[in-house]
XYZ file of C-alpha atoms in Angstrom:
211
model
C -50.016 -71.291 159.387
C -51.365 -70.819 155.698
C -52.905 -74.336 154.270
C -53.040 -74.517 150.705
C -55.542 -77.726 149.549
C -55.554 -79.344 146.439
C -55.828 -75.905 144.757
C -56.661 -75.717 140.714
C -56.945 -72.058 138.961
C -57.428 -72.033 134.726
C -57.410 -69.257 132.651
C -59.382 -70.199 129.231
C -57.609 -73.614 128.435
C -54.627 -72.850 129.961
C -54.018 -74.437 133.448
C -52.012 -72.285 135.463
C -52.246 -74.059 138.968
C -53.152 -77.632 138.822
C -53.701 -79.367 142.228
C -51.491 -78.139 144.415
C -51.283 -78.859 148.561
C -48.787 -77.419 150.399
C -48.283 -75.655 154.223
C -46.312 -72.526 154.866
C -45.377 -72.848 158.754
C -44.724 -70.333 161.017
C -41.234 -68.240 161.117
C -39.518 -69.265 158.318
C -38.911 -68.199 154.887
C -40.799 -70.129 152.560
C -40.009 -70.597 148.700
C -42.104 -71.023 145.422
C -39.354 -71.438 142.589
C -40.099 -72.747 138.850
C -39.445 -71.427 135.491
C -41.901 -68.261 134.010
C -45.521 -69.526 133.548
C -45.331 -72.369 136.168
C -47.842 -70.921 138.125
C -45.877 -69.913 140.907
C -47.755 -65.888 140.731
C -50.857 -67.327 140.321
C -50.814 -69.321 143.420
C -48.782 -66.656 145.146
C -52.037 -64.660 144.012
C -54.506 -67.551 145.316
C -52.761 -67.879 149.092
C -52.945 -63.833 148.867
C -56.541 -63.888 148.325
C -56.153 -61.852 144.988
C -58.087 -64.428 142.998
C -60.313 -67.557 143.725
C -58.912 -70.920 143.220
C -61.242 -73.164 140.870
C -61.281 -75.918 143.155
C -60.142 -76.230 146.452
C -59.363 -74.095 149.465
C -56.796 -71.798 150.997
C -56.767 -70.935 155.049
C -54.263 -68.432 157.082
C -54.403 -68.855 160.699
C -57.511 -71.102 160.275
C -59.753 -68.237 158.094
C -60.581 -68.890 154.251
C -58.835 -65.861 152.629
C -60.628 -65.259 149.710
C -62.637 -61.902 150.490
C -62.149 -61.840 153.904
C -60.977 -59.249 155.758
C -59.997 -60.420 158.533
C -57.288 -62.641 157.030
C -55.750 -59.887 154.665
C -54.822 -58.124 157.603
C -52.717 -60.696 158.863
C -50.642 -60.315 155.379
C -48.843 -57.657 153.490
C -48.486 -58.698 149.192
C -45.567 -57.098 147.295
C -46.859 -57.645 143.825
C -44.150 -57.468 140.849
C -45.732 -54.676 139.341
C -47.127 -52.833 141.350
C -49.198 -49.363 140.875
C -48.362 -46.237 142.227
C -50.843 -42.927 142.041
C -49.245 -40.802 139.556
C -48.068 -38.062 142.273
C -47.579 -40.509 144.836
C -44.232 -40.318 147.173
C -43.021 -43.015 149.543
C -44.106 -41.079 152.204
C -47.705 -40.879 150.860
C -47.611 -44.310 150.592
C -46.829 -45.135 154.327
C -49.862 -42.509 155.142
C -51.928 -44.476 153.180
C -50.929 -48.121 154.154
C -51.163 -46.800 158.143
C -54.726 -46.577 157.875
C -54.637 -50.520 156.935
C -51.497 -51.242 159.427
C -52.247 -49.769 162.522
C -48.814 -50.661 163.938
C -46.583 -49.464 160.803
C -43.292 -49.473 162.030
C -42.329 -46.187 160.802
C -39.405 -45.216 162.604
C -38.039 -48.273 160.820
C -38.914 -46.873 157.240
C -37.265 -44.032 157.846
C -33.804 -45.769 158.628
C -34.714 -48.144 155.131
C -35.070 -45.254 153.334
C -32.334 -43.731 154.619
C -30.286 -47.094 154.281
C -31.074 -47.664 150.902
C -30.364 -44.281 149.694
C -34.142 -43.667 148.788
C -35.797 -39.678 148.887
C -39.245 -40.260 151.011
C -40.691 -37.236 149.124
C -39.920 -37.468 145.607
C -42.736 -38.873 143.270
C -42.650 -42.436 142.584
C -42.707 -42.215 139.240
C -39.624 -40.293 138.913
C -37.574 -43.743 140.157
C -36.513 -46.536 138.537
C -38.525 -49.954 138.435
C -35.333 -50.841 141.089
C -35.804 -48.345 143.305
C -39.717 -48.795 143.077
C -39.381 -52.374 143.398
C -37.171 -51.178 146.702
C -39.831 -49.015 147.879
C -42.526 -51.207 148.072
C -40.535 -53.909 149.638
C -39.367 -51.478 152.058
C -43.125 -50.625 152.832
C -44.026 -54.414 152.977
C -41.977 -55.008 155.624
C -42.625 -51.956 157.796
C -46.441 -53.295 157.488
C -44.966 -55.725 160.846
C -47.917 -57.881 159.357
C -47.564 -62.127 160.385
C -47.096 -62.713 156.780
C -45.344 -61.363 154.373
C -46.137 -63.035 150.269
C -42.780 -61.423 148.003
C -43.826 -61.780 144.265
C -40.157 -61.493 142.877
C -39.024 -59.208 145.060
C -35.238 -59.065 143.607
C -36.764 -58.082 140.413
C -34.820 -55.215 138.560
C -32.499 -55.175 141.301
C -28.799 -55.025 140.437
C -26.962 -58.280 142.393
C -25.503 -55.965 145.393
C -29.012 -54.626 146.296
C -30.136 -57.917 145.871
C -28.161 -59.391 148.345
C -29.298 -56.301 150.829
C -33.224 -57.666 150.132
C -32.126 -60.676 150.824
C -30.627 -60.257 154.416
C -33.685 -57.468 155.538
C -35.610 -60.157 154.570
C -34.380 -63.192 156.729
C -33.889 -60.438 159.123
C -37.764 -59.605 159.670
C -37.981 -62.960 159.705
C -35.978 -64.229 162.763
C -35.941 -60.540 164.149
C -39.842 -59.880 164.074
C -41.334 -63.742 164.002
C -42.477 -62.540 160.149
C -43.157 -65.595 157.929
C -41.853 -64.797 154.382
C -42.833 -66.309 151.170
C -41.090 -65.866 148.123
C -41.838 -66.693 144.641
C -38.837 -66.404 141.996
C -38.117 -67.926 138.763
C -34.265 -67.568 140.325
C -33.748 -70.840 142.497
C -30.505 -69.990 143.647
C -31.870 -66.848 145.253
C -34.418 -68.546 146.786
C -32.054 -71.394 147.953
C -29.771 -68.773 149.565
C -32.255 -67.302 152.153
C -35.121 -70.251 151.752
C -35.868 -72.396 154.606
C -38.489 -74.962 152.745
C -38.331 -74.534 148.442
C -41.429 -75.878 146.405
C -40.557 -76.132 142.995
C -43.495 -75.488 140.415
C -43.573 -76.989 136.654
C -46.238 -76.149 134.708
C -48.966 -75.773 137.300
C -47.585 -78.825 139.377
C -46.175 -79.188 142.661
C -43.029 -81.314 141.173
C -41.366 -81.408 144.548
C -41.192 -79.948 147.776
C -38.104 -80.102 150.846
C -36.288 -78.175 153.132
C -32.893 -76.361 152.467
């Protein structure tokens, strides 16, 4: 369970998160929807342990994330721009991320790859932000972490690829007891797979309910 307490985060004047409380249970696919610059990133960011909230506190499982190790291997973040070594291929990536996820499901990337027409071995950089954005989803959820935190994951993505992201990800979720969280500026998205939707305005928890 990941326990988000009356959690503030400013950047200069600008208040990004402002207060918010909220509980991601266990095995479902939770959403964070609002408009751009509601915050929804930044918290996404916060609950990931990326940056320290202002005030407050955020715990998964019962551990404070915020620098602790323990915690962020319980998690895998798929940020929404990510960065990739310059002569980095998928397949390097997966060598890398193994040494962090001991039980990589890697039998599984291959059949991803494969799936969604993706070359393990050709350089990153040679692909679009799409396939990228496909790549590093596809690597997120062969992590077979507890949590998975989606920062716009249909980002780039034409509608029918979309709608493939979509199912592998309520499919980890019900298949592999993965709890999902997804933030999107795109409500219906969210609505589509979303279990429980939170929707942010300006930094504020406006609402919060279950699909």
């Amino acid at each position: 369970m990941i326990e988000v307490k009356e959690c503030s985060k400013a950047f200069g004047t600008v208040k990004a998160v402002n207060k918010a409380t909220l509980d991601v249970g266990v095995r479902e696919v939770f959403g964070l929807v609002g408009s751009n610059g509601a915050g929804k990133s930044t918290l996404l960011r916060m609950m990931a342990g990326i940056i320290k909230p202002d005030e407050g506190e955020i715990q998964i499982d019962g551990m404070p994330v915020y620098e602790n190790e323990e915690a962020k291997k319980l998690f895998f973040y798929i940020s929404d721009d990510s960065y990739f070594p310059a002569n980095y291929t998928a397949m390097d990536l997966v060598r890398f991320y193994r040494n962090f996820y001991p039980q990589f499901r890697t039998r599984f990337f291959h059949e991803l790859m494969e799936q969604f027409h993706l070359e393990e071995n050709r350089r990153i950089a040679t692909f679009s932000k799409g396939m990228k954005k496909q790549v590093l989803v596809i690597i997120g959820v062969c992590a077979a972490t507890k949590y998975l935190f989606c920062d716009e994951p249909n980002s780039g993505l034409d509608p029918y690829t979309s709608n493939i992201i979509d199912d592998l990800l309520m499919e980890i979720t019900k298949e592999y007891n993965t709890t999902t969280i997804i933030n999107s500026h795109d409500m219906n998205s969210v609505m589509t797979i979303g279990e429980k939707i939170v929707y942010l305005r300006l930094g504020i928890k406006e609402w919060e309910g279950n699909k």
